Amino acid sequence: MIEISNIKKVFNPGTPNEVLALDDVSCTIETGSFVILLGTNGSGKSTLLNAVAGTFFPDSGTIKLNGTDITNMQEHQRAKYIGRVFQNPCSGTAPDMSIAENLALAVRRGAKRGLGAALNRGDMEEFRKKVKSLNMGLEERLANPIGKLSGGQRQALTLLMSTWIKPDLLLLDEHTAALDPKTANKVIQLTESIVNKDKLTTMMVTHSMQQAVNLGDRILMLHNGKIVYDIKGADKRVIKASDLLAMFDDIRKKEQIDPSASDMLRENYI
Amino acid sequence: MSLLIGALTIGLILSLLALGMFISFKIYNFADITAEGSITLGASIAAALIVSGMNPLSATLIAMAGGFVAGTLTGIIHTKFNINGLLAGILMMTALYSVNLHIMGKSNLPLMSQQTLISLAGDIGFIPDNDTAVLLVILAFVALTGVALHLFFRTNLGTAMRATGNNPQMIRALGVNTGLMITLGLGMANALIALSGAILAQYQGFADVQMGIGMMVWGLASVIIGEAIIGGGSVGMLIIGSIMGSVIFRLLVAVALRLGMNPNDLKLITALFVFIALVLPYITKKMKKRGVEVK
Ligand SMILES: Nc1ncnc2c1ncn2[C@@H]1O[C@H](COP(=O)(O)OP(=O)(O)OP(=O)(O)O)[C@@H](O)[C@H]1O
Ligand SMILES: [Mg+2]
């Protein structure tokens, strides 16, 4: 279970570029829940995931993972509990290192790294087996540098790597956005099967209404650094893409009346 | 003949410097100018300890440890205090200048008749010629160091270090403290560089506070030449390349000096060489792009 309480994050405080990226966000995500994060560009989805992953520390608020307060833990310390796949396929793998070496790095996520050989025969057998299950023919290319692979292949491998050691929480930030539709579909199917198989607690950012409808058991919609809709249970099961689009429209309409104008209206009419 | 042996020997001694620069520059993309201070540090520690009567092996190991500390400090300045890498190196190099003067007590410390690793190597029984014996012993030692380094970069720790240079975001997400990896790596690199300095001092018979000037670019040149010869590839190949690059570069310089090049121009030419090697890939890329546009 992950408990996010009153998280606030301001970027570039005190400068003309000041952005309130997370505005007092709170939510609790049950163990085994698969949450989809929606929202317009700049609404704070990535910032929320980064706050949970520890890319930066929030200005205030706390984050607890399975009862442990991780708010002040460094990113690399939290990595023991958290698996991540990024939007950019280049972000999740070390391009100049071989597929096998990348996998070997992932096998030891959160563990001590000493002077043992990174690649041993037993591991290689397991690598081949799991990579073969991707059906991408990559099991024959384990010694090749991973940077030579396509974006889809790299995302599939990153997904495998981030879940090799079962994470307490899986963070996916638009991990199919850089892929062509067909490849994106493949990676989504893989995501679904991995998440379902291990009942992984997952937070996934997407701009695809289709993915939001088909996947997960809960939708959080963010706007201006706040959670504006929280759809779960039966509501989530019956929701349609058109409903979600209507919500976006709703937000947009409210947006047209900017805050100062609405204050003025309130003064004059209420 | 002895000129050739001399050039080969110095090339091999400096290949340890090249291996250090290989770690900071190729593994971490970090142009670490600490090298100029730590090669002198290695030389001055070894020389001072040997003059004081310590056995040369212990003196050399302590010199290496000194380099490790220097590199680690650069790493800490860079990663813990968020100071730009080049500036962190410059701070360390500048500080080391005073440290080195203190260690030696003067700006030049000669090794007179003391026993050194070099004199020990020269006295090896079954090779009659002293200089050849020294060359062979150093060759064997450098080869062993290269193999050890190659094996190290295949361990869990070594691959985590390589990944830190290759994609820090990724390896942090896999639980590695990238600041620690950079600090450790710079420590290793400067330990090798100090070792190079310690052996060089014993070979040439003195340590000098100025001996580090230009050494970083020298090391870079070796790494770059090596990469060009080997044509890139795995870490193991690049390690072999760096060693070969150092030896070849030293031979080229020896030939150029023999042909009448003014020794004062040596550093200028080295710098020009590294400059060209660094911009060449960029220029060819640009020309290729332009070629596409013309079509
Ligand atoms: N490192 C940063 N420095 C300054 N501003 C930032 C930083 N990261 C995010 N922001 C700002 O915070 C706000 C929220 O950004 P965030 O990346 O979380 O949006 P998002 O919902 O992920 O959008 P998108 O759908 O475009 O990915 C934006 O206004 C963005 O410009
Ligand atoms: Mg985003």
Coordinates of C-alpha atoms and ligand atoms in Angstrom, one line a residue:
Chain A
M1 CA 0.0 0.0 0.0
I2 CA 1.2 3.5 -0.8
E3 CA 0.1 6.5 1.2
I4 CA 0.7 9.9 -0.3
S5 CA -0.2 12.7 2.1
N6 CA -0.3 16.4 1.3
I7 CA 2.5 16.4 -1.2
K8 CA 3.5 19.8 -2.4
K9 CA 6.2 20.7 -5.0
V10 CA 7.1 24.1 -6.4
F11 CA 9.7 24.3 -9.1
N12 CA 11.9 27.4 -9.3
P13 CA 10.4 29.0 -6.3
G14 CA 10.8 32.8 -6.1
T15 CA 11.6 33.2 -9.8
P16 CA 9.3 34.3 -12.7
N17 CA 9.4 30.6 -13.7
E18 CA 7.8 29.4 -10.5
V19 CA 5.5 26.4 -11.1
L20 CA 3.2 24.8 -8.5
A21 CA 3.6 21.3 -9.9
L22 CA 1.9 19.4 -7.0
D23 CA -0.6 21.2 -4.9
D24 CA -1.3 19.3 -1.7
V25 CA -1.9 15.9 -3.3
S26 CA -3.1 13.1 -1.1
C27 CA -4.1 9.6 -2.1
T28 CA -3.9 6.0 -0.9
I29 CA -3.3 3.2 -3.2
E30 CA -4.1 -0.4 -2.0
T31 CA -1.6 -3.2 -2.5
G32 CA -2.3 -4.9 -5.9
S33 CA -4.1 -1.9 -7.3
F34 CA -3.3 -0.8 -10.9
V35 CA -3.9 3.0 -11.1
I36 CA -4.0 4.9 -14.3
L37 CA -3.0 8.6 -14.1
L38 CA -4.6 10.9 -16.7
G39 CA -4.3 14.7 -17.2
T40 CA -3.4 17.4 -19.6
N41 CA 0.3 18.3 -20.4
G42 CA 1.9 19.8 -17.4
S43 CA -0.8 18.7 -15.0
G44 CA 1.8 17.1 -12.7
K45 CA 1.6 13.3 -13.5
S46 CA 5.3 12.9 -14.0
T47 CA 6.1 15.1 -11.1
L48 CA 3.9 12.9 -8.9
L49 CA 5.7 9.7 -10.1
N50 CA 9.1 11.4 -9.6
A51 CA 8.2 12.4 -6.1
V52 CA 7.3 8.8 -5.3
A53 CA 10.4 7.5 -7.0
G54 CA 12.6 10.0 -5.1
T55 CA 14.0 11.9 -8.1
F56 CA 13.5 15.0 -5.9
F57 CA 12.2 15.6 -2.4
P58 CA 8.8 17.2 -2.1
D59 CA 8.6 20.6 -0.3
S60 CA 6.1 19.2 2.2
G61 CA 4.0 16.1 2.8
T62 CA 4.9 12.4 3.3
I63 CA 5.0 9.3 1.3
K64 CA 4.7 5.9 2.9
L65 CA 5.2 2.6 1.2
N66 CA 3.9 -0.5 3.0
G67 CA 4.0 1.5 6.2
T68 CA 7.6 2.7 5.8
D69 CA 8.1 6.4 5.5
I70 CA 10.2 6.8 2.4
T71 CA 9.8 10.6 2.1
N72 CA 13.5 11.3 2.9
M73 CA 15.0 8.2 1.3
Q74 CA 17.4 8.8 -1.6
E75 CA 16.3 7.7 -5.0
H76 CA 18.7 4.8 -5.1
Q77 CA 17.6 3.6 -1.7
R78 CA 14.0 3.5 -2.7
A79 CA 14.8 1.6 -5.9
K80 CA 14.9 -1.5 -3.7
Y81 CA 11.1 -1.3 -3.6
I82 CA 10.3 0.5 -6.8
G83 CA 10.5 -0.6 -10.5
R84 CA 10.4 2.1 -13.1
V85 CA 9.9 2.4 -16.9
F86 CA 10.4 5.8 -18.5
Q87 CA 8.8 7.5 -21.5
N88 CA 12.0 7.7 -23.4
P89 CA 13.1 4.2 -24.4
C90 CA 16.7 5.4 -24.0
S91 CA 16.2 6.2 -20.4
G92 CA 15.7 2.7 -19.0
T93 CA 18.7 0.9 -20.4
A94 CA 22.5 1.4 -20.7
P95 CA 23.0 1.6 -24.4
D96 CA 26.6 0.6 -24.7
M97 CA 26.2 -2.4 -22.6
S98 CA 24.9 -5.8 -23.8
I99 CA 21.4 -7.0 -23.3
A100 CA 22.8 -9.6 -20.9
E101 CA 24.7 -7.0 -18.9
N102 CA 21.7 -4.8 -18.6
L103 CA 19.6 -7.7 -17.3
A104 CA 22.4 -8.6 -14.9
L105 CA 22.2 -5.0 -13.5
A106 CA 18.5 -5.4 -13.0
V107 CA 18.8 -8.8 -11.3
R108 CA 20.6 -7.1 -8.5
R109 CA 18.2 -4.1 -8.1
G110 CA 18.6 -3.0 -4.5
A111 CA 21.2 -5.6 -3.6
K112 CA 24.8 -5.2 -2.8
R113 CA 27.2 -5.2 -5.8
G114 CA 30.5 -6.7 -5.1
L115 CA 33.3 -8.4 -7.0
G116 CA 31.3 -11.4 -8.2
A117 CA 31.1 -11.9 -11.9
A118 CA 28.2 -10.0 -13.3
L119 CA 27.4 -12.7 -15.8
N120 CA 27.4 -16.3 -14.7
R121 CA 26.1 -19.3 -16.6
G122 CA 23.0 -19.9 -14.5
D123 CA 21.9 -16.3 -15.0
M124 CA 22.4 -16.5 -18.7
E125 CA 20.1 -19.5 -18.9
E126 CA 17.4 -17.7 -17.1
F127 CA 18.0 -14.5 -19.2
R128 CA 17.5 -16.5 -22.4
K129 CA 14.3 -18.1 -21.1
K130 CA 12.7 -14.9 -20.0
V131 CA 13.8 -12.9 -23.0
K132 CA 12.5 -15.6 -25.2
S133 CA 9.1 -15.2 -23.6
L134 CA 8.9 -11.7 -25.2
N135 CA 8.8 -13.4 -28.6
M136 CA 11.1 -10.8 -30.1
G137 CA 13.9 -13.0 -31.1
L138 CA 16.2 -11.2 -28.7
E139 CA 17.4 -14.3 -26.9
E140 CA 19.9 -14.8 -29.7
R141 CA 21.3 -11.3 -29.3
L142 CA 22.0 -11.2 -25.6
A143 CA 25.7 -10.2 -26.2
N144 CA 24.7 -7.3 -28.5
P145 CA 24.7 -3.7 -27.2
I146 CA 21.1 -2.8 -26.1
G147 CA 21.4 0.6 -27.8
K148 CA 21.2 -1.0 -31.2
L149 CA 17.6 -2.3 -30.5
S150 CA 14.4 -0.6 -31.5
G151 CA 12.5 1.6 -29.0
G152 CA 9.8 -1.1 -28.6
Q153 CA 12.4 -3.8 -27.9
R154 CA 14.1 -1.6 -25.4
Q155 CA 10.8 -0.8 -23.6
A156 CA 9.9 -4.5 -23.4
L157 CA 13.3 -5.2 -21.9
T158 CA 13.1 -2.3 -19.5
L159 CA 9.7 -3.7 -18.4
L160 CA 11.3 -7.1 -17.8
M161 CA 14.2 -5.5 -16.0
S162 CA 12.1 -3.3 -13.7
T163 CA 10.0 -6.3 -12.6
W164 CA 12.7 -9.0 -12.6
I165 CA 12.9 -8.6 -8.8
K166 CA 9.2 -8.2 -7.8
P167 CA 8.8 -4.5 -6.9
D168 CA 6.4 -3.3 -4.2
L169 CA 5.5 -0.6 -6.6
L170 CA 5.8 -0.3 -10.4
L171 CA 5.9 3.2 -11.9
L172 CA 5.2 3.5 -15.7
D173 CA 5.4 7.0 -17.1
E174 CA 3.9 7.1 -20.6
H175 CA 6.1 4.1 -21.4
T176 CA 4.4 3.5 -24.8
A177 CA 4.2 7.1 -25.9
A178 CA 7.3 7.0 -28.0
L179 CA 6.3 3.8 -29.9
D180 CA 4.3 3.3 -33.0
P181 CA 0.7 2.1 -32.4
K182 CA 1.4 -1.6 -33.1
T183 CA 4.5 -1.8 -30.9
A184 CA 2.7 0.2 -28.2
N185 CA 0.0 -2.4 -28.2
K186 CA 2.5 -5.2 -27.8
V187 CA 4.2 -3.4 -24.9
I188 CA 0.8 -2.8 -23.3
Q189 CA -0.1 -6.4 -23.5
L190 CA 3.2 -7.3 -21.9
T191 CA 2.6 -4.8 -19.2
E192 CA -0.8 -6.3 -18.5
S193 CA 0.5 -9.8 -18.3
I194 CA 3.4 -8.9 -16.0
V195 CA 1.3 -6.8 -13.7
N196 CA -1.5 -9.4 -13.5
K197 CA 0.8 -12.3 -13.0
D198 CA 2.5 -10.9 -10.0
K199 CA -0.4 -8.7 -8.8
L200 CA 1.9 -5.7 -8.9
T201 CA 0.9 -2.4 -7.3
T202 CA 1.2 -0.1 -10.3
M203 CA 0.9 3.6 -11.2
M204 CA 0.8 4.2 -14.9
V205 CA 0.7 7.5 -16.7
T206 CA -0.9 7.6 -20.2
H207 CA -2.6 9.9 -22.6
S208 CA -4.4 7.1 -24.2
M209 CA -8.1 6.9 -23.3
Q210 CA -8.2 3.4 -24.7
Q211 CA -5.5 2.3 -22.3
A212 CA -7.2 4.1 -19.4
V213 CA -10.4 2.3 -20.1
N214 CA -9.0 -1.2 -20.7
L215 CA -6.4 -1.3 -18.0
G216 CA -6.3 -1.0 -14.3
D217 CA -8.9 -0.7 -11.6
R218 CA -8.7 3.0 -10.8
I219 CA -8.2 6.3 -12.7
L220 CA -6.8 9.4 -11.1
M221 CA -7.2 12.5 -13.2
L222 CA -4.8 15.4 -12.4
H223 CA -5.1 19.0 -13.2
N224 CA -2.9 21.9 -12.2
G225 CA -1.2 19.7 -9.6
K226 CA -4.4 18.5 -8.0
I227 CA -6.3 15.2 -8.3
V228 CA -9.6 16.3 -9.8
Y229 CA -11.3 13.0 -10.4
D230 CA -10.8 9.6 -8.6
I231 CA -12.7 6.8 -10.4
K232 CA -12.6 3.3 -8.9
G233 CA -14.5 0.2 -8.3
A234 CA -17.7 -0.3 -10.3
D235 CA -17.4 3.2 -11.8
K236 CA -14.0 2.3 -13.3
R237 CA -15.3 -1.0 -14.7
V238 CA -18.1 0.7 -16.7
I239 CA -16.4 3.9 -17.7
K240 CA -16.0 4.6 -21.4
A241 CA -13.5 6.7 -23.4
S242 CA -16.3 9.2 -24.2
D243 CA -16.9 9.7 -20.4
L244 CA -13.2 10.5 -19.9
L245 CA -13.3 12.9 -22.8
A246 CA -16.3 14.6 -21.3
M247 CA -14.3 15.0 -18.1
F248 CA -11.4 16.6 -20.0
D249 CA -13.9 19.0 -21.6
D250 CA -15.3 19.9 -18.3
I251 CA -11.8 20.8 -17.0
R252 CA -11.2 22.8 -20.1
K253 CA -14.4 24.8 -19.7
K254 CA -13.6 25.6 -16.1
E255 CA -10.1 26.6 -17.3
Q256 CA -11.4 29.3 -19.6
I257 CA -12.5 31.2 -16.5
D258 CA -9.1 31.9 -15.0
P259 CA -8.8 32.3 -11.3
S260 CA -8.7 36.1 -11.1
A261 CA -11.7 36.4 -13.3
S262 CA -13.7 34.0 -11.2
D263 CA -12.7 35.9 -8.0
M264 CA -14.1 39.0 -9.6
L265 CA -17.3 37.3 -10.7
R266 CA -17.7 36.0 -7.2
E267 CA -17.3 39.4 -5.6
N268 CA -19.8 41.0 -8.0
Y269 CA -22.5 38.3 -7.9
I270 CA -22.4 36.5 -4.6
Chain B
M1 CA 68.5 0.4 -29.7
S2 CA 68.6 1.7 -26.1
L3 CA 66.7 4.7 -27.3
L4 CA 63.9 2.4 -28.5
I5 CA 63.9 0.5 -25.3
G6 CA 63.8 3.7 -23.3
A7 CA 60.8 5.0 -25.3
L8 CA 59.0 1.7 -25.0
T9 CA 59.6 1.6 -21.3
I10 CA 58.4 5.1 -20.6
G11 CA 55.4 4.4 -22.9
L12 CA 54.5 1.4 -20.8
I13 CA 54.9 3.3 -17.5
L14 CA 52.7 6.1 -18.8
S15 CA 50.2 3.5 -20.1
L16 CA 49.1 3.2 -16.4
L17 CA 48.3 6.9 -16.6
A18 CA 46.4 6.2 -19.9
L19 CA 44.4 3.5 -18.1
G20 CA 43.5 5.9 -15.4
M21 CA 42.4 8.5 -18.0
F22 CA 40.5 5.7 -19.7
I23 CA 38.5 5.1 -16.5
S24 CA 37.6 8.7 -15.9
F25 CA 37.2 9.8 -19.6
K26 CA 35.8 6.7 -21.3
I27 CA 33.8 5.1 -18.4
Y28 CA 32.6 8.3 -16.8
N29 CA 32.9 11.0 -19.6
F30 CA 34.8 12.9 -17.0
A31 CA 37.8 14.9 -18.0
D32 CA 39.6 14.6 -14.7
I33 CA 42.5 17.0 -14.4
T34 CA 43.3 15.7 -10.9
A35 CA 45.6 13.5 -13.0
E36 CA 48.2 16.2 -13.2
G37 CA 48.4 16.5 -9.5
S38 CA 48.1 12.8 -8.7
I39 CA 50.9 11.6 -11.1
T40 CA 53.2 14.0 -9.2
L41 CA 51.7 12.9 -5.9
G42 CA 52.6 9.3 -6.7
A43 CA 56.1 10.3 -7.7
S44 CA 56.7 12.5 -4.7
I45 CA 55.3 10.0 -2.1
A46 CA 57.4 7.1 -3.6
A47 CA 60.5 9.2 -3.9
A48 CA 60.3 10.7 -0.4
L49 CA 59.6 7.3 1.2
I50 CA 62.3 5.5 -0.7
V51 CA 64.8 8.3 0.3
S52 CA 63.7 7.9 3.9
G53 CA 64.7 4.2 3.7
M54 CA 61.4 2.5 3.1
N55 CA 61.4 -0.5 0.8
P56 CA 60.4 0.5 -2.7
L57 CA 57.4 -1.9 -3.0
S58 CA 55.7 -0.4 0.2
A59 CA 56.6 3.1 -1.0
T60 CA 54.9 2.5 -4.3
L61 CA 51.8 1.0 -2.7
I62 CA 51.5 4.0 -0.4
A63 CA 51.9 6.3 -3.4
M64 CA 49.0 4.4 -5.1
A65 CA 46.9 4.9 -2.0
G66 CA 47.7 8.6 -2.0
G67 CA 46.4 8.8 -5.6
F68 CA 43.2 6.9 -4.5
V69 CA 42.6 9.5 -1.8
A70 CA 43.1 12.4 -4.2
G71 CA 40.7 11.0 -6.7
T72 CA 38.2 10.2 -4.1
L73 CA 38.3 13.8 -2.8
T74 CA 37.7 15.1 -6.3
G75 CA 34.7 12.7 -6.5
I76 CA 33.4 14.0 -3.2
I77 CA 33.8 17.6 -4.2
H78 CA 32.0 16.9 -7.5
T79 CA 29.2 14.7 -6.3
K80 CA 28.5 15.8 -2.7
F81 CA 29.0 19.5 -3.2
N82 CA 27.7 19.6 -6.8
I83 CA 30.8 21.4 -8.1
N84 CA 31.4 21.0 -11.9
G85 CA 33.7 18.1 -12.6
L86 CA 36.4 20.1 -14.3
L87 CA 36.5 22.7 -11.5
A88 CA 36.6 20.0 -8.9
G89 CA 39.6 18.5 -10.6
I90 CA 41.3 21.9 -10.9
L91 CA 40.8 22.6 -7.2
M92 CA 42.3 19.2 -6.3
M93 CA 45.2 19.7 -8.8
T94 CA 46.0 23.1 -7.3
A95 CA 45.8 21.8 -3.8
L96 CA 48.1 18.9 -4.6
Y97 CA 50.8 21.2 -5.9
S98 CA 51.4 22.4 -2.3
V99 CA 50.9 18.9 -0.9
N100 CA 53.6 17.6 -3.3
L101 CA 56.1 20.3 -2.3
H102 CA 55.5 19.5 1.4
I103 CA 56.0 15.8 0.8
M104 CA 59.3 16.3 -1.1
G105 CA 60.4 19.3 1.0
K106 CA 61.8 20.8 -2.2
S107 CA 60.8 21.1 -5.8
N108 CA 63.0 18.3 -7.0
L109 CA 63.9 15.1 -5.1
P110 CA 66.6 12.9 -6.7
L111 CA 66.9 9.2 -5.9
M112 CA 70.6 8.5 -5.6
S113 CA 71.7 5.0 -4.9
Q114 CA 68.6 3.8 -3.2
Q115 CA 67.1 0.5 -4.2
T116 CA 64.0 1.0 -6.4
L117 CA 61.5 -1.3 -8.1
I118 CA 63.4 -0.4 -11.3
S119 CA 66.8 -1.4 -9.9
L120 CA 65.3 -4.6 -8.6
A121 CA 63.7 -5.4 -12.0
G122 CA 67.0 -4.7 -13.7
D123 CA 68.8 -7.2 -11.5
I124 CA 66.5 -10.0 -12.5
G125 CA 68.7 -13.1 -12.9
F126 CA 68.0 -14.6 -16.2
I127 CA 68.0 -11.6 -18.5
P128 CA 71.5 -10.3 -19.0
D129 CA 70.7 -6.7 -20.2
N130 CA 69.4 -4.4 -17.4
D131 CA 67.3 -2.2 -19.7
T132 CA 65.7 -5.1 -21.4
A133 CA 64.9 -6.7 -18.1
V134 CA 63.2 -3.6 -16.8
L135 CA 61.2 -3.3 -20.0
L136 CA 60.0 -6.9 -19.8
V137 CA 59.1 -6.7 -16.1
I138 CA 57.1 -3.5 -16.7
L139 CA 55.4 -5.0 -19.8
A140 CA 54.4 -8.0 -17.7
F141 CA 53.1 -5.8 -14.9
V142 CA 51.1 -3.6 -17.3
A143 CA 49.6 -6.6 -19.0
L144 CA 48.5 -8.0 -15.6
T145 CA 47.0 -4.6 -14.7
G146 CA 45.1 -4.5 -17.9
V147 CA 43.7 -8.0 -17.4
A148 CA 42.8 -7.2 -13.8
L149 CA 41.0 -4.0 -14.9
H150 CA 39.2 -6.0 -17.7
L151 CA 38.0 -8.5 -15.2
F152 CA 37.0 -5.8 -12.7
F153 CA 34.7 -4.2 -15.2
R154 CA 32.9 -7.5 -15.6
T155 CA 32.0 -7.8 -11.9
N156 CA 28.8 -6.6 -10.4
L157 CA 30.5 -3.5 -9.0
G158 CA 32.4 -2.9 -12.3
T159 CA 29.3 -3.1 -14.5
A160 CA 27.4 -0.8 -12.1
M161 CA 30.3 1.7 -12.6
R162 CA 30.1 1.4 -16.3
A163 CA 26.3 1.9 -16.2
T164 CA 26.8 5.0 -14.1
G165 CA 28.8 6.5 -16.9
N166 CA 26.5 5.2 -19.6
N167 CA 23.1 6.0 -18.1
P168 CA 23.0 7.3 -14.6
Q169 CA 19.2 7.7 -14.5
M170 CA 18.7 4.0 -15.3
I171 CA 21.2 2.7 -12.8
R172 CA 19.9 4.9 -10.0
A173 CA 16.5 3.4 -10.7
L174 CA 18.1 0.0 -10.2
G175 CA 19.4 1.0 -6.8
V176 CA 22.9 2.2 -7.4
N177 CA 24.4 5.2 -5.6
T178 CA 25.8 7.0 -8.7
G179 CA 27.7 9.5 -6.6
L180 CA 29.5 6.7 -4.8
M181 CA 30.3 5.0 -8.1
I182 CA 31.8 8.1 -9.6
T183 CA 33.9 8.7 -6.4
L184 CA 35.1 5.2 -6.3
G185 CA 35.9 5.3 -10.0
L186 CA 37.9 8.5 -9.8
G187 CA 39.7 7.0 -6.8
M188 CA 40.7 3.9 -8.9
A189 CA 41.7 6.1 -11.8
N190 CA 44.0 8.3 -9.7
A191 CA 45.4 5.3 -7.9
L192 CA 46.6 4.0 -11.3
I193 CA 47.9 7.5 -12.3
A194 CA 49.8 7.8 -9.0
L195 CA 51.2 4.4 -9.6
S196 CA 52.4 5.5 -13.0
G197 CA 54.1 8.5 -11.3
A198 CA 55.7 6.4 -8.6
I199 CA 57.2 4.0 -11.2
L200 CA 58.2 6.9 -13.5
A201 CA 60.1 8.6 -10.6
Q202 CA 62.0 5.4 -9.9
Y203 CA 62.7 4.9 -13.5
Q204 CA 64.0 8.4 -14.2
G205 CA 65.7 8.7 -10.8
F206 CA 63.8 11.8 -9.4
A207 CA 60.5 13.3 -8.7
D208 CA 59.8 16.9 -9.7
V209 CA 56.9 19.1 -8.7
Q210 CA 56.4 20.1 -12.3
M211 CA 56.3 16.7 -13.8
G212 CA 52.5 16.5 -14.0
I213 CA 52.0 19.5 -16.3
G214 CA 50.3 18.4 -19.5
M215 CA 50.0 14.8 -18.4
M216 CA 46.2 14.7 -18.5
V217 CA 46.2 15.7 -22.2
W218 CA 49.0 13.2 -22.7
G219 CA 46.8 10.5 -21.2
L220 CA 43.8 11.5 -23.3
A221 CA 45.9 11.4 -26.4
S222 CA 46.9 7.8 -25.6
V223 CA 43.3 6.8 -25.0
I224 CA 42.2 8.4 -28.2
I225 CA 45.0 6.9 -30.3
G226 CA 44.3 3.5 -28.8
E227 CA 40.6 3.8 -29.6
A228 CA 41.4 4.8 -33.2
I229 CA 43.7 1.8 -33.6
I230 CA 41.4 -0.7 -32.0
G231 CA 38.3 0.8 -33.6
G232 CA 36.2 1.1 -30.4
G233 CA 34.5 -2.1 -29.1
S234 CA 34.4 -3.7 -25.7
V235 CA 36.0 -2.5 -22.5
G236 CA 38.7 -5.1 -22.8
M237 CA 39.6 -3.9 -26.3
L238 CA 39.7 -0.3 -25.2
I239 CA 42.0 -1.2 -22.3
I240 CA 44.4 -2.9 -24.8
G241 CA 44.0 0.2 -27.0
S242 CA 44.9 2.6 -24.2
I243 CA 48.1 0.7 -23.4
M244 CA 49.0 0.5 -27.1
G245 CA 48.1 4.1 -27.6
S246 CA 50.5 5.2 -24.9
V247 CA 53.4 3.2 -26.2
I248 CA 52.8 4.3 -29.8
F249 CA 52.4 7.9 -28.8
R250 CA 55.7 7.8 -26.9
L251 CA 57.4 6.2 -29.9
L252 CA 56.1 8.9 -32.2
V253 CA 57.3 11.6 -29.9
A254 CA 60.7 10.0 -29.6
V255 CA 61.0 9.8 -33.4
A256 CA 59.8 13.4 -33.8
L257 CA 62.4 14.6 -31.2
R258 CA 65.1 12.6 -33.0
L259 CA 64.1 14.3 -36.3
G260 CA 64.7 17.6 -34.7
M261 CA 61.4 18.7 -33.3
N262 CA 61.9 21.4 -30.6
P263 CA 61.1 19.8 -27.3
N264 CA 59.4 23.0 -26.2
D265 CA 56.7 22.4 -28.9
L266 CA 55.8 19.0 -27.5
K267 CA 52.9 20.0 -25.3
L268 CA 51.5 22.4 -28.0
I269 CA 51.6 19.6 -30.5
T270 CA 50.0 17.1 -28.1
A271 CA 47.2 19.6 -27.3
L272 CA 46.6 20.2 -31.1
F273 CA 46.6 16.5 -31.7
V274 CA 43.9 15.9 -29.0
F275 CA 41.9 18.9 -30.2
I276 CA 41.9 17.5 -33.8
A277 CA 41.0 14.0 -32.5
L278 CA 38.1 15.4 -30.5
V279 CA 36.6 17.5 -33.3
L280 CA 37.2 15.1 -36.1
P281 CA 34.1 13.0 -35.4
Y282 CA 32.1 16.2 -35.1
I283 CA 33.3 17.6 -38.4
T284 CA 32.8 14.4 -40.3
K285 CA 29.3 14.2 -39.0
K286 CA 28.6 17.7 -40.0
M287 CA 30.0 17.1 -43.5
K288 CA 27.9 14.0 -43.9
K289 CA 24.8 16.0 -42.9
R290 CA 25.6 18.7 -45.4
G291 CA 26.2 16.0 -48.0
V292 CA 22.7 14.7 -47.4
E293 CA 21.2 18.2 -47.7
V294 CA 22.9 18.8 -51.0
K295 CA 21.4 15.7 -52.5
Ligands
LIG1 N1 12.5 19.8 -13.3 C1 11.6 20.7 -13.4 N2 11.9 22.0 -13.4 C2 11.0 23.0 -13.5 N3 9.7 22.8 -13.8 C3 9.3 21.5 -13.9 C4 10.2 20.4 -13.8 N4 9.5 19.2 -13.9 C5 8.2 19.6 -14.2 N5 8.1 20.9 -14.2 C6 6.8 21.7 -14.4 O1 5.9 21.1 -13.5 C7 4.6 21.0 -14.2 C8 4.2 19.6 -14.2 O2 5.0 18.9 -15.0 P1 4.9 17.3 -15.3 O3 6.0 16.9 -16.0 O4 4.6 16.6 -14.0 O5 3.6 17.2 -16.2 P2 2.9 16.0 -16.8 O6 1.5 15.9 -16.3 O7 3.8 14.8 -16.7 O8 2.8 16.4 -18.3 P3 3.0 15.6 -19.7 O9 1.7 14.9 -20.0 O10 3.4 16.6 -20.7 O11 4.1 14.6 -19.5 C9 4.8 21.6 -15.6 O12 4.4 22.9 -15.6 C10 6.3 21.5 -15.8 O13 6.8 22.5 -16.6
MG2 MG 4.9 13.6 -18.0

